[in-house]
Amino acid sequence: MRIMRAEQFKLDRQVEYGTPQQNEVVQTIVEAIRTEGDTALLRYTEQLDRVKLEPSSLRVTEQEINAAYDRVEADFLVAIREAAHNVRKFHEKQMRNSWIDMQPDGTMLGQVLRPLKRVGVYVPGGKAAYPSSVLMNVIPAQVAGVPEIVMVTPPATGGKEGIDPYILVAAAEAGVKEMYRIGGAQAIAALAYGTDTIAPVDKITGPGNIYVALAKRTVFGVVDIDSIAGPSEIAVLADDTADASYVAADLLSQAEHDEMASAVLVTPSQQLAEAVAAEVERQLALLPRAEIARSSIDSYGAVLVVDSLEAGIDVINKMAPEHLEVLTADPMALLPRIENAGAIFLGPYSSEPVGDYFAGPNHILPTNGTARFSSPVNVDDFLKKSSLIYYSKEALFANGGKIMALARHEGLEGHARAIEIRLEKEGGKA
Amino acid sequence: MRIMRAEQFKLDRQVEYGTPQQNEVVQTIVEAIRTEGDTALLRYTEQLDRVKLEPSSLRVTEQEINAAYDRVEADFLVAIREAAHNVRKFHEKQMRNSWIDMQPDGTMLGQVLRPLKRVGVYVPGGKAAYPSSVLMNVIPAQVAGVPEIVMVTPPATGGKEGIDPYILVAAAEAGVKEMYRIGGAQAIAALAYGTDTIAPVDKITGPGNIYVALAKRTVFGVVDIDSIAGPSEIAVLADDTADASYVAADLLSQAEHDEMASAVLVTPSQQLAEAVAAEVERQLALLPRAEIARSSIDSYGAVLVVDSLEAGIDVINKMAPEHLEVLTADPMALLPRIENAGAIFLGPYSSEPVGDYFAGPNHILPTNGTARFSSPVNVDDFLKKSSLIYYSKEALFANGGKIMALARHEGLEGHARAIEIRLEKEGGKA
């Protein structure tokens, strides 16, 4: 693992917009689903997923879900249940109420918060089909009070037949009652526009391949979408109190995700820098996914040496990493200065997998430096607000003149007259 | 104004993606600003806005702002100050704190909320340059605690020289200290990528023409953007207790915005339907912007007759209007059933301009049916969250086995080992 001065390092990543060919394929599929509905949906499922279905066989049956429970191990079930419980508890603390502010003149102003009505969760069929991600997408929507949560996932996973039982069990444990065996751009279009079999949704969340991502971009505006996730990232900020073997293991847990993942240590300690670089080599050799992790570490990994922890925080804030671990003598003391990070893991026992799987906070986090302006998936993502304005007669009469003045300065006489007609008719003065 | 059954009406609007030519122009401009910075910015400003500037003259000076104060009327200043005060008060009630949940085993979990660091507000130079919109964009960011808010607006407005003084005063009153005379796609690109003169921002908000909208779409991901606004809409739900002249005036206040605006009355009362249609004709003739309002009413306006108020609410919820007025005998009683609307105005004195200019809630609202899943501009739009995870040794030892089980079921051995190495080294059991 290369060691360098922080100034020499640049993590340069592009937003993925797909090739013109990929975009054209997606446009064609989305348009076909929009106009032909189920017919096109079944056609593309046969063509792209090599599975022939009827409208009546699109939906996953209760028997299949029960059968999936028989196929997963007991320790998985125990762990996923406890994880779901923790995720639910953490997200429940984010819940907010509608509020209303009452004023002495009889005016009431407020915000009405409501859950979205129907949300679609996409679960990919390939190597990135993670039961834990099902929890992280579904539970915040459920806590927000979304009454209809529907999951879609491709009918077959690679060579394997049927849907991964771990996915089905995770979805059922999270409380999903409506699941369809569809995937790709055709699934996104079906969720956005609806078909005879599948009712349209208000928002689509969940990761997918480039076709899924492009389809989500295409239907954005018809429905809401979550952000398009980039490759995963970890930055570790550590001083010489950190255990090099812990730091190395945490960097590798990120690097094993895929070749594009990034794992970076930022430290003022040359000694720790060297120890971690050596530990990464040692541990890397022992990993089943060593090839992926090696490629990731070589391309996007680095140990960055800085002059001080303060200088390290500046580097981190510029990077805005998806995951940040702080392994220093007093990690909490640094918290106020950390401006940009999706999730912040403090201290030696807050290894990233604790958050990936179990603690409760969401593991779907802003990537690609977007932690500068965006947030982990949370309950707010599934709530919408309406402003509430109940103006009293007294308030209108007292303020009508000022409202009319502003409208007339903007050249909007019709706005002014909507106030004026009330004042004139009911004897108010402008 | 046409009167029809609700079933016959369809408000069909498309998301605006621009022509291929417009997209190409925008790509060229954005790329030029990204690579050439100020040089390209000045070149496009001369070419498109017909104003020759130096880097040193891009920024609006304090003298110009002071001069603008001399050019606006006293009644405008009084009204905009009180409006700004009300907007600030309403948005301050939305403010939230970071929180932390402490658990008996020493674990701490929470959400850290922070303002974005730097936000750019675009103010168009043409007919849609509204001082009230400056307040509505700037104040929520300011309440969120954004330390740097920068305004950009074209150097000249149509035939007029210089920036509209009402815009400068509104911005100064809202607290903007940094303003640049740049507009169009070149301004958006300068905010996103930065130039020698203008530091890059984290988010860009505010309306603009199609080039501005396309440029915002292009830089999304590099920075955050607000939603792309569609044409304005009002729906009024009224029964026979409503005053037809008020309803008509409110519909027209929306219709005068532009030819694409939509104004719809939904009512179970045939008598009100006819009275409002007649009143619209009468009042329309007297408006300075009668031509615009007439076009809007003819193309997108309608009086929709329904069987009951309940049926009317169903129509409204499908429509998801930007503005909804409820003028019924007991408007508050209907609130729980209204699911989709950007802003809800209750009762006869809550005319839409009350909210457009003065009451406090934001007037930048979801259009085009997107109130199904999105919200008025609010303080949350300028805050980002980071998850906080401080796991205790006790918690890691108690739960490490379950975390490892989940990681191994997903085939991520490196994740499991990041936990295992700690348990082994410090004597925990998996």
Short mmCIF file of N, CA and C in Angstrom, two decimals, chain A residues 17 73 75 82 90 93 96 99 101 109-111 114 130-132 202 218 222 224 243 245-246 250 253 256-257 283 286 289 335-336 338-346 348-351 353 356-358 371-373 375-376 378 380 384-387 389 391 393 399 402 409-412 414-415 417-418 421-422 425-426, chain B residues 17 73 75 82 90 93-94 96 99 101 110 114 130-132 202 218 222 224 243 245-246 250 253 256-257 283 286 289 335-336 338-346 348-351 353 356-359 371-373 375-376 378 380 384-387 389 391 393 399 402 409-412 414-415 417-418 421-422 425-426:
data_model
loop_
_atom_site.label_atom_id
_atom_site.label_comp_id
_atom_site.label_asym_id
_atom_site.label_seq_id
_atom_site.Cartn_x
_atom_site.Cartn_y
_atom_site.Cartn_z
N TYR A 17 -22.65 8.46 -16.30
CA TYR A 17 -23.85 8.76 -17.10
C TYR A 17 -24.16 7.71 -18.16
N GLU A 73 -30.14 -20.31 7.31
CA GLU A 73 -29.67 -20.87 8.57
C GLU A 73 -30.27 -20.10 9.76
N ASP A 75 -28.77 -19.08 12.47
CA ASP A 75 -27.96 -17.96 12.95
C ASP A 75 -28.18 -16.70 12.11
N GLU A 82 -32.28 -9.23 14.81
CA GLU A 82 -31.76 -8.25 15.77
C GLU A 82 -31.28 -7.00 15.04
N PHE A 90 -33.27 2.92 15.68
CA PHE A 90 -32.51 4.14 15.35
C PHE A 90 -33.34 5.08 14.47
N LYS A 93 -36.17 7.18 16.10
CA LYS A 93 -35.75 8.40 16.80
C LYS A 93 -35.70 9.61 15.86
N ARG A 96 -40.59 12.77 13.06
CA ARG A 96 -41.04 14.11 13.44
C ARG A 96 -42.55 14.23 13.28
N TRP A 99 -46.52 20.20 12.72
CA TRP A 99 -46.60 21.21 13.78
C TRP A 99 -47.40 22.40 13.28
N ASP A 101 -48.25 26.56 14.40
CA ASP A 101 -47.90 27.70 15.25
C ASP A 101 -49.10 28.64 15.27
N LEU A 109 -49.99 28.88 11.24
CA LEU A 109 -49.03 28.50 10.21
C LEU A 109 -48.36 27.19 10.64
N GLY A 110 -48.04 26.35 9.69
CA GLY A 110 -47.40 25.11 10.10
C GLY A 110 -46.87 24.29 8.95
N GLN A 111 -46.40 23.15 9.31
CA GLN A 111 -45.96 22.15 8.34
C GLN A 111 -46.69 20.84 8.61
N ARG A 114 -46.26 14.07 6.11
CA ARG A 114 -46.97 12.84 5.77
C ARG A 114 -46.02 11.87 5.10
N TYR A 130 -27.58 -7.74 -1.31
CA TYR A 130 -27.28 -7.86 0.11
C TYR A 130 -28.54 -7.79 0.95
N PRO A 131 -28.83 -8.83 1.74
CA PRO A 131 -29.99 -8.77 2.63
C PRO A 131 -29.96 -7.54 3.54
N SER A 132 -28.75 -7.16 3.98
CA SER A 132 -28.67 -6.01 4.88
C SER A 132 -29.16 -4.74 4.18
N ASP A 202 -44.58 6.26 -5.77
CA ASP A 202 -44.19 7.68 -5.68
C ASP A 202 -42.68 7.87 -5.63
N THR A 218 -34.05 8.51 -15.74
CA THR A 218 -35.05 8.81 -16.77
C THR A 218 -36.43 9.08 -16.16
N VAL A 222 -41.21 11.95 -12.69
CA VAL A 222 -42.46 11.19 -12.65
C VAL A 222 -42.61 10.62 -11.24
N ASP A 224 -40.02 10.20 -7.43
CA ASP A 224 -38.77 10.58 -6.79
C ASP A 224 -37.82 9.38 -6.85
N ASP A 243 -4.33 0.81 16.81
CA ASP A 243 -3.77 -0.52 16.55
C ASP A 243 -3.72 -0.73 15.03
N SER A 245 -3.26 -3.21 13.21
CA SER A 245 -3.95 -4.38 12.65
C SER A 245 -5.46 -4.11 12.52
N TYR A 246 -6.01 -3.30 13.43
CA TYR A 246 -7.43 -2.93 13.32
C TYR A 246 -7.63 -2.01 12.11
N ASP A 250 -9.91 -2.85 8.79
CA ASP A 250 -11.05 -2.00 8.40
C ASP A 250 -10.88 -1.48 6.98
N SER A 253 -11.77 -4.30 4.71
CA SER A 253 -13.20 -4.65 4.67
C SER A 253 -13.91 -3.77 3.63
N GLU A 256 -12.49 -4.93 -0.13
CA GLU A 256 -12.97 -6.19 -0.71
C GLU A 256 -14.31 -6.02 -1.44
N HIS A 257 -14.97 -4.87 -1.26
CA HIS A 257 -16.28 -4.67 -1.90
C HIS A 257 -16.18 -4.78 -3.41
N GLN A 283 -2.53 -9.08 5.87
CA GLN A 283 -3.92 -9.53 5.95
C GLN A 283 -4.53 -9.77 4.56
N LEU A 286 -4.49 -13.15 2.98
CA LEU A 286 -5.32 -14.20 3.58
C LEU A 286 -6.79 -14.10 3.21
N ARG A 289 -11.40 -12.76 -1.00
CA ARG A 289 -11.57 -11.81 -2.09
C ARG A 289 -10.30 -10.98 -2.29
N LEU A 335 -14.91 15.47 16.89
CA LEU A 335 -16.20 15.47 16.19
C LEU A 335 -16.64 16.84 15.69
N PRO A 336 -16.54 17.88 16.52
CA PRO A 336 -17.04 19.19 16.05
C PRO A 336 -16.33 19.71 14.81
N ILE A 338 -15.26 17.77 12.27
CA ILE A 338 -15.50 16.93 11.09
C ILE A 338 -16.76 17.43 10.38
N GLU A 339 -16.56 18.05 9.23
CA GLU A 339 -17.70 18.66 8.55
C GLU A 339 -18.37 17.74 7.54
N ASN A 340 -17.58 16.95 6.84
CA ASN A 340 -18.12 16.18 5.72
C ASN A 340 -17.79 14.70 5.84
N ALA A 341 -18.80 13.89 6.13
CA ALA A 341 -18.65 12.43 6.14
C ALA A 341 -20.04 11.83 6.23
N GLY A 342 -20.26 10.75 5.49
CA GLY A 342 -21.57 10.10 5.53
C GLY A 342 -21.86 9.51 6.89
N ALA A 343 -20.94 8.66 7.37
CA ALA A 343 -21.07 8.09 8.71
C ALA A 343 -19.72 8.21 9.41
N ILE A 344 -19.79 8.56 10.68
CA ILE A 344 -18.57 8.77 11.46
C ILE A 344 -18.51 7.68 12.53
N PHE A 345 -17.46 6.87 12.50
CA PHE A 345 -17.26 5.78 13.45
C PHE A 345 -16.16 6.20 14.41
N LEU A 346 -16.48 6.30 15.69
CA LEU A 346 -15.52 6.81 16.66
C LEU A 346 -14.96 5.71 17.55
N PRO A 348 -11.92 2.61 18.79
CA PRO A 348 -11.38 1.36 18.25
C PRO A 348 -12.41 0.25 18.07
N TYR A 349 -13.59 0.36 18.70
CA TYR A 349 -14.56 -0.74 18.59
C TYR A 349 -15.67 -0.46 17.59
N SER A 350 -15.57 0.69 16.96
CA SER A 350 -16.59 1.07 15.98
C SER A 350 -16.09 0.75 14.57
N SER A 351 -15.74 -0.50 14.38
CA SER A 351 -15.30 -0.95 13.07
C SER A 351 -16.45 -0.79 12.07
N PRO A 353 -17.91 -2.52 9.76
CA PRO A 353 -18.97 -3.54 9.64
C PRO A 353 -20.03 -3.47 10.75
N ASP A 356 -22.30 -1.33 9.03
CA ASP A 356 -22.81 -1.95 7.81
C ASP A 356 -23.96 -2.91 8.10
N TYR A 357 -23.87 -3.58 9.24
CA TYR A 357 -24.80 -4.68 9.47
C TYR A 357 -25.74 -4.54 10.64
N PHE A 358 -25.37 -3.75 11.64
CA PHE A 358 -25.99 -4.11 12.91
C PHE A 358 -26.40 -2.97 13.82
N ALA A 371 -21.09 13.75 0.44
CA ALA A 371 -21.39 14.02 1.86
C ALA A 371 -21.26 15.51 2.16
N ARG A 372 -20.66 16.28 1.24
CA ARG A 372 -20.64 17.74 1.39
C ARG A 372 -22.06 18.31 1.43
N PHE A 373 -22.98 17.64 0.75
CA PHE A 373 -24.33 18.19 0.67
C PHE A 373 -25.44 17.17 0.79
N SER A 375 -26.98 13.19 2.61
CA SER A 375 -27.12 12.53 3.90
C SER A 375 -27.35 11.04 3.74
N PRO A 376 -27.10 10.27 4.78
CA PRO A 376 -27.49 8.86 4.77
C PRO A 376 -29.00 8.74 4.53
N ASN A 378 -32.60 8.20 5.33
CA ASN A 378 -33.22 8.43 6.62
C ASN A 378 -34.71 8.63 6.47
N ASP A 380 -36.69 11.10 6.81
CA ASP A 380 -37.13 12.27 6.04
C ASP A 380 -37.26 11.97 4.55
N LYS A 384 -43.09 13.75 3.13
CA LYS A 384 -43.19 14.99 2.37
C LYS A 384 -43.88 16.00 3.27
N LYS A 385 -43.63 17.26 2.99
CA LYS A 385 -44.20 18.32 3.81
C LYS A 385 -45.16 19.15 2.97
N SER A 386 -46.22 19.60 3.59
CA SER A 386 -47.07 20.63 2.99
C SER A 386 -47.08 21.81 3.94
N SER A 387 -46.96 23.02 3.40
CA SER A 387 -47.12 24.19 4.25
C SER A 387 -48.60 24.38 4.55
N ILE A 389 -51.38 27.27 5.86
CA ILE A 389 -51.60 28.70 6.08
C ILE A 389 -53.09 28.93 6.35
N TYR A 391 -54.94 32.07 7.48
CA TYR A 391 -54.81 33.49 7.83
C TYR A 391 -56.15 33.95 8.37
N LYS A 393 -59.00 36.90 9.44
CA LYS A 393 -59.49 38.16 8.88
C LYS A 393 -58.69 39.33 9.46
N ASN A 399 -52.41 43.33 7.34
CA ASN A 399 -51.23 43.20 6.49
C ASN A 399 -51.53 43.30 4.99
N LYS A 402 -49.50 45.80 2.84
CA LYS A 402 -48.10 45.43 2.55
C LYS A 402 -48.03 44.33 1.49
N HIS A 409 -45.19 45.88 -6.79
CA HIS A 409 -43.80 46.11 -7.17
C HIS A 409 -43.27 45.02 -8.08
N GLU A 410 -43.88 43.83 -8.03
CA GLU A 410 -43.47 42.76 -8.94
C GLU A 410 -44.30 42.77 -10.22
N GLY A 411 -45.18 43.74 -10.34
CA GLY A 411 -45.98 43.84 -11.57
C GLY A 411 -47.09 42.82 -11.64
N LEU A 412 -47.50 42.28 -10.49
CA LEU A 412 -48.54 41.25 -10.49
C LEU A 412 -49.83 41.81 -9.88
N GLY A 414 -52.91 41.18 -10.49
CA GLY A 414 -53.91 40.17 -10.13
C GLY A 414 -53.71 39.66 -8.71
N HIS A 415 -52.46 39.54 -8.29
CA HIS A 415 -52.17 39.14 -6.92
C HIS A 415 -52.70 40.19 -5.95
N ARG A 417 -55.07 42.33 -6.43
CA ARG A 417 -56.54 42.41 -6.42
C ARG A 417 -57.18 41.28 -5.63
N ALA A 418 -56.53 40.12 -5.57
CA ALA A 418 -57.09 39.02 -4.78
C ALA A 418 -57.18 39.43 -3.31
N ILE A 421 -59.95 42.76 -3.18
CA ILE A 421 -61.38 42.46 -3.28
C ILE A 421 -61.96 42.07 -1.91
N ARG A 422 -61.12 41.43 -1.10
CA ARG A 422 -61.57 41.05 0.24
C ARG A 422 -61.66 42.28 1.15
N LYS A 425 -64.67 44.41 0.06
CA LYS A 425 -65.97 43.79 0.32
C LYS A 425 -66.30 43.75 1.81
N GLU A 426 -65.27 43.57 2.63
CA GLU A 426 -65.54 43.41 4.07
C GLU A 426 -65.10 44.62 4.87
N TYR B 17 -36.96 18.65 -20.77
CA TYR B 17 -35.56 18.23 -20.88
C TYR B 17 -34.77 19.05 -21.90
N GLU B 73 -38.81 52.35 -3.30
CA GLU B 73 -39.76 53.15 -2.52
C GLU B 73 -39.77 52.71 -1.07
N ASP B 75 -42.33 52.23 0.88
CA ASP B 75 -43.34 51.21 1.21
C ASP B 75 -42.84 49.82 0.84
N GLU B 82 -40.71 43.33 6.63
CA GLU B 82 -41.63 42.56 7.46
C GLU B 82 -41.82 41.15 6.88
N PHE B 90 -40.83 31.76 10.50
CA PHE B 90 -41.43 30.46 10.15
C PHE B 90 -40.36 29.39 9.94
N LYS B 93 -38.64 27.85 13.05
CA LYS B 93 -39.38 26.80 13.77
C LYS B 93 -39.09 25.42 13.19
N GLN B 94 -38.46 25.36 12.02
CA GLN B 94 -38.13 24.07 11.41
C GLN B 94 -36.78 23.54 11.87
N ARG B 96 -33.63 21.96 13.55
CA ARG B 96 -33.45 20.76 14.38
C ARG B 96 -32.03 20.68 14.91
N TRP B 99 -28.51 14.96 17.46
CA TRP B 99 -28.94 14.22 18.65
C TRP B 99 -28.08 12.99 18.81
N ASP B 101 -27.98 9.24 21.11
CA ASP B 101 -28.72 8.31 21.96
C ASP B 101 -27.70 7.45 22.71
N GLY B 110 -26.14 8.39 16.86
CA GLY B 110 -26.84 9.66 16.66
C GLY B 110 -26.78 10.17 15.25
N ARG B 114 -25.60 19.44 10.19
CA ARG B 114 -24.75 20.60 9.92
C ARG B 114 -25.27 21.34 8.71
N TYR B 130 -38.09 38.05 -9.18
CA TYR B 130 -38.97 38.46 -8.10
C TYR B 130 -38.19 38.66 -6.81
N PRO B 131 -38.23 39.84 -6.23
CA PRO B 131 -37.56 40.06 -4.94
C PRO B 131 -38.04 39.07 -3.87
N SER B 132 -39.34 38.73 -3.92
CA SER B 132 -39.86 37.79 -2.91
C SER B 132 -39.18 36.43 -3.03
N ASP B 202 -21.63 24.29 -2.66
CA ASP B 202 -22.07 22.92 -2.43
C ASP B 202 -23.47 22.67 -3.00
N THR B 218 -26.94 19.33 -15.39
CA THR B 218 -25.61 18.87 -15.79
C THR B 218 -24.64 18.82 -14.61
N VAL B 222 -21.96 17.03 -8.87
CA VAL B 222 -20.82 17.85 -8.46
C VAL B 222 -21.25 18.74 -7.30
N ASP B 224 -25.21 19.87 -5.18
CA ASP B 224 -26.63 19.58 -5.07
C ASP B 224 -27.39 20.68 -5.81
N ASP B 243 -67.26 32.66 -1.42
CA ASP B 243 -67.58 33.86 -2.19
C ASP B 243 -66.96 33.71 -3.59
N SER B 245 -66.47 35.71 -5.93
CA SER B 245 -65.54 36.75 -6.37
C SER B 245 -64.14 36.53 -5.77
N TYR B 246 -64.08 35.99 -4.57
CA TYR B 246 -62.77 35.67 -3.97
C TYR B 246 -62.13 34.52 -4.74
N ASP B 250 -58.58 34.69 -6.85
CA ASP B 250 -57.45 33.84 -6.50
C ASP B 250 -57.01 32.99 -7.70
N SER B 253 -55.09 35.27 -9.94
CA SER B 253 -53.76 35.66 -9.44
C SER B 253 -52.73 34.61 -9.86
N GLU B 256 -52.32 34.83 -14.02
CA GLU B 256 -51.57 35.95 -14.61
C GLU B 256 -50.05 35.68 -14.63
N HIS B 257 -49.60 34.62 -13.92
CA HIS B 257 -48.16 34.36 -13.89
C HIS B 257 -47.59 34.13 -15.27
N GLN B 283 -63.63 39.73 -13.98
CA GLN B 283 -62.40 40.26 -13.40
C GLN B 283 -61.23 40.21 -14.40
N LEU B 286 -60.41 43.17 -16.58
CA LEU B 286 -59.87 44.36 -15.93
C LEU B 286 -58.38 44.25 -15.59
N ARG B 289 -52.50 42.21 -17.01
CA ARG B 289 -51.93 41.04 -17.68
C ARG B 289 -53.04 40.12 -18.21
N LEU B 335 -58.55 18.93 6.48
CA LEU B 335 -57.09 18.83 6.42
C LEU B 335 -56.55 17.40 6.48
N PRO B 336 -57.07 16.57 7.40
CA PRO B 336 -56.48 15.22 7.50
C PRO B 336 -56.61 14.40 6.21
N ILE B 338 -56.38 15.67 3.10
CA ILE B 338 -55.60 16.23 1.99
C ILE B 338 -54.20 15.64 2.03
N GLU B 339 -53.91 14.78 1.06
CA GLU B 339 -52.62 14.08 1.09
C GLU B 339 -51.54 14.79 0.29
N ASN B 340 -51.90 15.35 -0.85
CA ASN B 340 -50.89 15.88 -1.77
C ASN B 340 -51.16 17.33 -2.14
N ALA B 341 -50.34 18.23 -1.63
CA ALA B 341 -50.41 19.65 -2.01
C ALA B 341 -49.16 20.32 -1.47
N GLY B 342 -48.58 21.23 -2.25
CA GLY B 342 -47.39 21.94 -1.80
C GLY B 342 -47.69 22.83 -0.61
N ALA B 343 -48.66 23.70 -0.77
CA ALA B 343 -49.10 24.56 0.33
C ALA B 343 -50.61 24.54 0.38
N ILE B 344 -51.13 24.49 1.60
CA ILE B 344 -52.58 24.40 1.81
C ILE B 344 -53.03 25.70 2.47
N PHE B 345 -53.92 26.44 1.81
CA PHE B 345 -54.44 27.71 2.32
C PHE B 345 -55.87 27.47 2.77
N LEU B 346 -56.14 27.66 4.04
CA LEU B 346 -57.45 27.32 4.59
C LEU B 346 -58.27 28.57 4.88
N PRO B 348 -61.39 31.72 3.99
CA PRO B 348 -61.59 32.79 3.01
C PRO B 348 -60.52 33.88 3.04
N TYR B 349 -59.74 33.98 4.11
CA TYR B 349 -58.77 35.08 4.20
C TYR B 349 -57.35 34.62 3.87
N SER B 350 -57.21 33.35 3.52
CA SER B 350 -55.88 32.82 3.19
C SER B 350 -55.71 32.80 1.68
N SER B 351 -55.87 33.94 1.08
CA SER B 351 -55.69 34.07 -0.37
C SER B 351 -54.23 33.74 -0.71
N PRO B 353 -51.84 34.99 -2.48
CA PRO B 353 -50.77 36.00 -2.35
C PRO B 353 -50.29 36.22 -0.91
N ASP B 356 -47.62 33.87 -0.97
CA ASP B 356 -46.60 34.22 -1.97
C ASP B 356 -45.64 35.27 -1.42
N TYR B 357 -46.18 36.18 -0.61
CA TYR B 357 -45.39 37.35 -0.26
C TYR B 357 -45.06 37.52 1.20
N PHE B 358 -45.86 36.96 2.09
CA PHE B 358 -45.83 37.61 3.39
C PHE B 358 -45.92 36.72 4.63
N ALA B 359 -46.75 35.69 4.58
CA ALA B 359 -47.09 35.01 5.84
C ALA B 359 -45.87 34.35 6.50
N ALA B 371 -45.83 17.20 -5.64
CA ALA B 371 -46.18 17.28 -4.21
C ALA B 371 -46.50 15.88 -3.67
N ARG B 372 -46.70 14.90 -4.56
CA ARG B 372 -46.85 13.51 -4.12
C ARG B 372 -45.62 13.04 -3.35
N PHE B 373 -44.47 13.60 -3.70
CA PHE B 373 -43.24 13.10 -3.05
C PHE B 373 -42.25 14.19 -2.70
N SER B 375 -41.42 18.52 -1.35
CA SER B 375 -41.83 19.46 -0.30
C SER B 375 -41.47 20.89 -0.69
N PRO B 376 -42.12 21.86 -0.04
CA PRO B 376 -41.67 23.24 -0.21
C PRO B 376 -40.20 23.38 0.20
N ASN B 378 -37.27 24.29 2.33
CA ASN B 378 -37.29 24.38 3.78
C ASN B 378 -35.88 24.23 4.32
N ASP B 380 -34.39 22.00 6.03
CA ASP B 380 -33.72 20.71 5.81
C ASP B 380 -32.94 20.68 4.49
N LYS B 384 -27.16 18.94 6.17
CA LYS B 384 -26.80 17.57 5.82
C LYS B 384 -26.63 16.82 7.13
N LYS B 385 -26.80 15.51 7.05
CA LYS B 385 -26.68 14.69 8.26
C LYS B 385 -25.49 13.75 8.12
N SER B 386 -24.84 13.51 9.22
CA SER B 386 -23.87 12.41 9.29
C SER B 386 -24.32 11.47 10.39
N SER B 387 -24.26 10.18 10.14
CA SER B 387 -24.54 9.23 11.22
C SER B 387 -23.35 9.20 12.16
N ILE B 389 -21.54 6.84 15.13
CA ILE B 389 -21.50 5.50 15.73
C ILE B 389 -20.29 5.40 16.65
N TYR B 391 -19.25 2.69 19.16
CA TYR B 391 -19.58 1.39 19.73
C TYR B 391 -18.64 1.12 20.90
N LYS B 393 -16.69 -1.33 23.72
CA LYS B 393 -16.07 -2.66 23.71
C LYS B 393 -17.10 -3.72 24.13
N ASN B 399 -22.04 -8.45 20.46
CA ASN B 399 -22.73 -8.57 19.17
C ASN B 399 -21.83 -8.99 18.02
N LYS B 402 -22.85 -11.98 15.83
CA LYS B 402 -23.96 -11.77 14.89
C LYS B 402 -23.52 -10.95 13.68
N HIS B 409 -22.57 -14.45 5.59
CA HIS B 409 -23.68 -14.83 4.71
C HIS B 409 -23.69 -14.00 3.44
N GLU B 410 -23.11 -12.81 3.48
CA GLU B 410 -23.05 -12.00 2.27
C GLU B 410 -21.74 -12.23 1.51
N GLY B 411 -20.93 -13.16 2.00
CA GLY B 411 -19.68 -13.49 1.30
C GLY B 411 -18.60 -12.44 1.48
N LEU B 412 -18.71 -11.63 2.54
CA LEU B 412 -17.72 -10.58 2.76
C LEU B 412 -16.86 -10.92 3.98
N GLY B 414 -13.78 -10.27 4.64
CA GLY B 414 -12.97 -9.17 5.15
C GLY B 414 -13.74 -8.37 6.21
N HIS B 415 -15.06 -8.23 6.00
CA HIS B 415 -15.89 -7.54 6.98
C HIS B 415 -15.88 -8.32 8.30
N ARG B 417 -13.65 -10.37 9.36
CA ARG B 417 -12.33 -10.37 10.01
C ARG B 417 -12.02 -9.06 10.72
N ALA B 418 -12.59 -7.95 10.24
CA ALA B 418 -12.39 -6.68 10.92
C ALA B 418 -12.96 -6.74 12.34
N ILE B 421 -10.67 -9.81 14.40
CA ILE B 421 -9.32 -9.46 14.85
C ILE B 421 -9.37 -8.75 16.20
N ARG B 422 -10.44 -7.99 16.42
CA ARG B 422 -10.59 -7.29 17.70
C ARG B 422 -10.97 -8.28 18.80
N LYS B 425 -7.88 -10.42 19.63
CA LYS B 425 -6.80 -9.69 20.28
C LYS B 425 -7.13 -9.30 21.71
N GLU B 426 -8.42 -9.02 21.95
CA GLU B 426 -8.80 -8.53 23.28
C GLU B 426 -9.62 -9.56 24.06
#
